[in-house]
Amino acid sequence: MKKKLLIIGSGGHASSLIDVIDSTKKFKIIGIICDKKKKDETFLGYRVLGGDEYLKNIKGDKPQVSLGFSLYKNLSLYKKKYLEIEKMGFIIPTVVSPFAYVSKGTNLRDGVNIFHGVVINNNCKIAKGVTINSKTLIEHDCQIEPFSHISTGCVLNGNVRIKEKTFVGSGTIVKENIKIYKKKFIKIGSLVINDL
């Protein structure tokens, strides 16, 4: 039986995430939560149910909730929103595209979103609330801390460490054994060969 799911957001990231969710065939999207002024409009065929007030008024069995926004310029705000949703009693599921490869030796925590074409090799640890966007390669023994966002087409070579709330821009290549612990925003197309 498919799990009922609400999507928060109605932008480009939500569009891509909905495509991934639909492709899993594990969830039934029952509506969109966004700007309450858009209530009763549709987004990709799904009805907008309202804003945050809709979530606060749900009684009884709660559907699961996916965050369909990236807030990549402010991942602290993403974390805050994620934790607010959790505190309201909603489950934020891990969503993995059927067109991604995730090694059985990799540990995925709650609320991870893995998009189409991703490859995650053995013995990786992907923490709570992490986004791994389309066509990214994460090699063996990498660790990505909570609420980070690894954008499209990145390559993280073996044993890379990514600190909490770090954004790694599209097309970035990170050399093996690198630690990104201080710099929180890695711009598009970066080549990272020293610790940051």
mmCIF file of C-alpha atoms in Angstrom:
data_model
loop_
_atom_site.group_PDB
_atom_site.id
_atom_site.type_symbol
_atom_site.label_atom_id
_atom_site.label_comp_id
_atom_site.label_asym_id
_atom_site.label_seq_id
_atom_site.Cartn_x
_atom_site.Cartn_y
_atom_site.Cartn_z
ATOM 1 C CA MET A 1 0.000 0.000 0.000
ATOM 2 C CA LYS A 2 1.374 3.420 -0.973
ATOM 3 C CA LYS A 3 2.159 5.890 1.796
ATOM 4 C CA LYS A 4 0.286 9.197 1.722
ATOM 5 C CA LEU A 5 2.622 12.115 1.168
ATOM 6 C CA LEU A 6 2.447 15.911 1.143
ATOM 7 C CA ILE A 7 4.991 18.037 -0.743
ATOM 8 C CA ILE A 8 6.061 21.405 0.647
ATOM 9 C CA GLY A 9 6.969 23.765 -2.194
ATOM 10 C CA SER A 10 5.926 24.465 -5.768
ATOM 11 C CA GLY A 11 9.101 25.498 -7.579
ATOM 12 C CA GLY A 12 11.712 23.802 -9.729
ATOM 13 C CA HIS A 13 13.138 21.663 -6.935
ATOM 14 C CA ALA A 14 9.646 20.444 -6.037
ATOM 15 C CA SER A 15 9.044 19.559 -9.683
ATOM 16 C CA SER A 16 12.178 17.398 -9.815
ATOM 17 C CA LEU A 17 11.457 15.789 -6.447
ATOM 18 C CA ILE A 18 7.889 14.945 -7.463
ATOM 19 C CA ASP A 19 9.261 13.193 -10.548
ATOM 20 C CA VAL A 20 11.565 11.107 -8.336
ATOM 21 C CA ILE A 21 8.762 10.344 -5.863
ATOM 22 C CA ASP A 22 6.366 9.289 -8.618
ATOM 23 C CA SER A 23 9.034 7.036 -10.135
ATOM 24 C CA THR A 24 9.442 5.094 -6.858
ATOM 25 C CA LYS A 25 5.771 3.999 -6.900
ATOM 26 C CA LYS A 26 5.935 3.925 -3.078
ATOM 27 C CA PHE A 27 3.997 7.091 -2.302
ATOM 28 C CA LYS A 28 0.633 8.642 -3.094
ATOM 29 C CA ILE A 29 1.012 12.422 -3.279
ATOM 30 C CA ILE A 30 -2.159 13.878 -1.773
ATOM 31 C CA GLY A 31 -1.389 17.555 -2.219
ATOM 32 C CA ILE A 32 0.974 20.504 -2.187
ATOM 33 C CA ILE A 33 1.714 22.881 0.689
ATOM 34 C CA CYS A 34 2.969 26.322 -0.369
ATOM 35 C CA ASP A 35 1.738 29.922 -0.408
ATOM 36 C CA LYS A 36 -1.827 29.860 0.979
ATOM 37 C CA LYS A 37 -2.793 32.398 -1.696
ATOM 38 C CA LYS A 38 -2.416 29.555 -4.219
ATOM 39 C CA LYS A 39 -4.962 27.340 -2.419
ATOM 40 C CA ASP A 40 -7.027 25.220 -4.825
ATOM 41 C CA GLU A 41 -4.651 25.889 -7.717
ATOM 42 C CA THR A 42 -2.796 22.889 -9.134
ATOM 43 C CA PHE A 43 0.906 22.135 -9.480
ATOM 44 C CA LEU A 44 1.857 19.308 -11.842
ATOM 45 C CA GLY A 45 -1.672 17.988 -11.456
ATOM 46 C CA TYR A 46 -1.645 18.039 -7.646
ATOM 47 C CA ARG A 47 -3.924 20.377 -5.705
ATOM 48 C CA VAL A 48 -2.508 23.105 -3.474
ATOM 49 C CA LEU A 49 -4.104 22.522 -0.064
ATOM 50 C CA GLY A 50 -2.860 25.682 1.600
ATOM 51 C CA GLY A 51 0.119 26.957 3.553
ATOM 52 C CA ASP A 52 1.704 25.917 6.842
ATOM 53 C CA GLU A 53 -1.631 26.398 8.602
ATOM 54 C CA TYR A 54 -2.911 23.314 6.753
ATOM 55 C CA LEU A 55 -0.239 21.161 8.388
ATOM 56 C CA LYS A 56 -1.016 22.555 11.844
ATOM 57 C CA ASN A 57 -4.685 21.622 11.475
ATOM 58 C CA ILE A 58 -4.177 17.960 10.531
ATOM 59 C CA LYS A 59 -5.562 15.696 13.245
ATOM 60 C CA GLY A 60 -5.245 11.941 13.676
ATOM 61 C CA ASP A 61 -3.075 9.902 11.322
ATOM 62 C CA LYS A 62 -0.661 12.241 9.637
ATOM 63 C CA PRO A 63 0.634 11.769 6.087
ATOM 64 C CA GLN A 64 4.364 11.854 5.504
ATOM 65 C CA VAL A 65 5.938 15.104 4.275
ATOM 66 C CA SER A 66 8.728 15.778 1.760
ATOM 67 C CA LEU A 67 10.514 19.124 1.535
ATOM 68 C CA GLY A 68 10.327 20.226 -2.092
ATOM 69 C CA PHE A 69 12.609 23.238 -1.771
ATOM 70 C CA SER A 70 16.393 23.441 -1.583
ATOM 71 C CA LEU A 71 17.214 26.739 0.194
ATOM 72 C CA TYR A 72 20.764 26.028 -0.958
ATOM 73 C CA LYS A 73 21.895 29.559 -0.118
ATOM 74 C CA ASN A 74 20.716 29.160 3.474
ATOM 75 C CA LEU A 75 20.813 25.546 4.614
ATOM 76 C CA SER A 76 20.394 26.687 8.231
ATOM 77 C CA LEU A 77 16.888 27.763 7.229
ATOM 78 C CA TYR A 78 16.338 24.383 5.543
ATOM 79 C CA LYS A 79 17.357 22.679 8.794
ATOM 80 C CA LYS A 80 15.019 24.896 10.804
ATOM 81 C CA LYS A 81 12.066 24.085 8.540
ATOM 82 C CA TYR A 82 12.887 20.364 8.581
ATOM 83 C CA LEU A 83 12.988 20.272 12.388
ATOM 84 C CA GLU A 84 9.727 22.262 12.624
ATOM 85 C CA ILE A 85 7.975 19.661 10.462
ATOM 86 C CA GLU A 86 9.394 16.840 12.595
ATOM 87 C CA LYS A 87 8.294 18.562 15.800
ATOM 88 C CA MET A 88 4.740 18.692 14.437
ATOM 89 C CA GLY A 89 4.800 14.884 14.351
ATOM 90 C CA PHE A 90 5.313 14.302 10.635
ATOM 91 C CA ILE A 91 7.647 11.660 9.219
ATOM 92 C CA ILE A 92 10.023 12.951 6.536
ATOM 93 C CA PRO A 93 10.841 9.881 4.450
ATOM 94 C CA THR A 94 14.022 8.995 2.624
ATOM 95 C CA VAL A 95 13.316 9.017 -1.123
ATOM 96 C CA VAL A 96 15.646 7.181 -3.503
ATOM 97 C CA SER A 97 15.188 7.239 -7.263
ATOM 98 C CA PRO A 98 14.927 3.757 -8.801
ATOM 99 C CA PHE A 99 17.390 5.106 -11.384
ATOM 100 C CA ALA A 100 20.060 5.684 -8.709
ATOM 101 C CA TYR A 101 22.524 3.113 -7.386
ATOM 102 C CA VAL A 102 23.103 3.036 -3.638
ATOM 103 C CA SER A 103 25.440 0.341 -2.328
ATOM 104 C CA LYS A 104 23.888 -1.944 0.292
ATOM 105 C CA GLY A 105 26.887 -1.056 2.456
ATOM 106 C CA THR A 106 25.857 2.599 2.609
ATOM 107 C CA ASN A 107 23.940 4.040 5.567
ATOM 108 C CA LEU A 108 21.101 6.457 4.707
ATOM 109 C CA ARG A 109 19.361 8.346 7.508
ATOM 110 C CA ASP A 110 15.878 9.921 7.576
ATOM 111 C CA GLY A 111 14.801 12.572 5.119
ATOM 112 C CA VAL A 112 17.513 11.939 2.510
ATOM 113 C CA ASN A 113 16.553 12.689 -1.113
ATOM 114 C CA ILE A 114 18.533 10.913 -3.832
ATOM 115 C CA PHE A 115 17.742 11.981 -7.381
ATOM 116 C CA HIS A 116 18.016 10.224 -10.768
ATOM 117 C CA GLY A 117 21.394 8.968 -11.930
ATOM 118 C CA VAL A 118 23.164 9.182 -8.568
ATOM 119 C CA VAL A 119 25.796 6.551 -7.697
ATOM 120 C CA ILE A 120 26.781 6.034 -4.056
ATOM 121 C CA ASN A 121 29.407 3.374 -3.486
ATOM 122 C CA ASN A 122 30.261 1.205 -0.487
ATOM 123 C CA ASN A 123 30.520 2.228 3.160
ATOM 124 C CA CYS A 124 29.224 5.784 2.831
ATOM 125 C CA LYS A 125 27.265 7.558 5.561
ATOM 126 C CA ILE A 126 24.609 10.000 4.373
ATOM 127 C CA ALA A 127 23.111 11.847 7.341
ATOM 128 C CA LYS A 128 19.663 13.210 8.059
ATOM 129 C CA GLY A 129 18.092 15.683 5.644
ATOM 130 C CA VAL A 130 20.807 15.470 2.967
ATOM 131 C CA THR A 131 20.019 16.076 -0.714
ATOM 132 C CA ILE A 132 22.067 14.272 -3.382
ATOM 133 C CA ASN A 133 21.057 15.770 -6.708
ATOM 134 C CA SER A 134 20.972 14.243 -10.196
ATOM 135 C CA LYS A 135 23.983 12.413 -11.701
ATOM 136 C CA THR A 136 26.304 12.875 -8.721
ATOM 137 C CA LEU A 137 28.949 10.230 -7.926
ATOM 138 C CA ILE A 138 29.876 9.629 -4.300
ATOM 139 C CA GLU A 139 32.723 7.162 -3.935
ATOM 140 C CA HIS A 140 33.489 4.717 -1.109
ATOM 141 C CA ASP A 141 33.787 5.752 2.549
ATOM 142 C CA CYS A 142 32.426 9.285 2.155
ATOM 143 C CA GLN A 143 30.571 10.924 5.023
ATOM 144 C CA ILE A 144 28.064 13.724 4.477
ATOM 145 C CA GLU A 145 26.752 15.416 7.603
ATOM 146 C CA PRO A 146 23.130 16.543 8.157
ATOM 147 C CA PHE A 147 21.260 19.032 5.956
ATOM 148 C CA SER A 148 23.972 19.304 3.304
ATOM 149 C CA HIS A 149 23.135 19.596 -0.392
ATOM 150 C CA ILE A 150 25.327 17.988 -3.040
ATOM 151 C CA SER A 151 24.197 19.494 -6.328
ATOM 152 C CA THR A 152 23.991 18.058 -9.841
ATOM 153 C CA GLY A 153 26.881 16.238 -11.487
ATOM 154 C CA CYS A 154 29.364 16.388 -8.612
ATOM 155 C CA VAL A 155 32.154 13.859 -8.000
ATOM 156 C CA LEU A 156 33.213 13.115 -4.428
ATOM 157 C CA ASN A 157 36.154 10.744 -4.502
ATOM 158 C CA GLY A 158 36.879 8.223 -1.732
ATOM 159 C CA ASN A 159 36.836 9.123 1.955
ATOM 160 C CA VAL A 160 35.620 12.721 1.569
ATOM 161 C CA ARG A 161 34.076 14.389 4.630
ATOM 162 C CA ILE A 162 31.409 17.085 4.235
ATOM 163 C CA LYS A 163 30.398 19.166 7.269
ATOM 164 C CA GLU A 164 26.768 19.862 8.261
ATOM 165 C CA LYS A 165 24.792 22.403 6.153
ATOM 166 C CA THR A 166 27.328 22.552 3.314
ATOM 167 C CA PHE A 167 26.301 23.266 -0.276
ATOM 168 C CA VAL A 168 28.461 21.754 -3.034
ATOM 169 C CA GLY A 169 27.749 23.398 -6.404
ATOM 170 C CA SER A 170 27.063 21.599 -9.677
ATOM 171 C CA GLY A 171 29.992 19.923 -11.394
ATOM 172 C CA THR A 172 32.334 20.183 -8.422
ATOM 173 C CA ILE A 173 35.087 17.567 -8.158
ATOM 174 C CA VAL A 174 36.504 16.769 -4.728
ATOM 175 C CA LYS A 175 39.825 14.908 -4.401
ATOM 176 C CA GLU A 176 39.988 11.807 -2.184
ATOM 177 C CA ASN A 177 40.469 12.220 1.589
ATOM 178 C CA ILE A 178 39.417 15.900 1.557
ATOM 179 C CA LYS A 179 37.589 17.460 4.509
ATOM 180 C CA ILE A 180 35.200 20.333 3.849
ATOM 181 C CA TYR A 181 34.554 21.528 7.398
ATOM 182 C CA LYS A 182 34.749 25.333 7.391
ATOM 183 C CA LYS A 183 33.594 26.516 3.974
ATOM 184 C CA LYS A 184 29.808 26.202 3.704
ATOM 185 C CA PHE A 185 29.262 27.157 0.064
ATOM 186 C CA ILE A 186 31.290 25.569 -2.743
ATOM 187 C CA LYS A 187 30.638 27.372 -6.017
ATOM 188 C CA ILE A 188 29.687 25.680 -9.266
ATOM 189 C CA GLY A 189 32.456 23.854 -11.138
ATOM 190 C CA SER A 190 34.968 23.922 -8.277
ATOM 191 C CA LEU A 191 38.023 21.654 -8.099
ATOM 192 C CA VAL A 192 38.740 20.911 -4.442
ATOM 193 C CA ILE A 193 42.207 19.442 -3.847
ATOM 194 C CA ASN A 194 42.877 20.827 -0.358
ATOM 195 C CA ASP A 195 40.858 20.773 2.854
ATOM 196 C CA LEU A 196 38.467 23.705 3.224
#
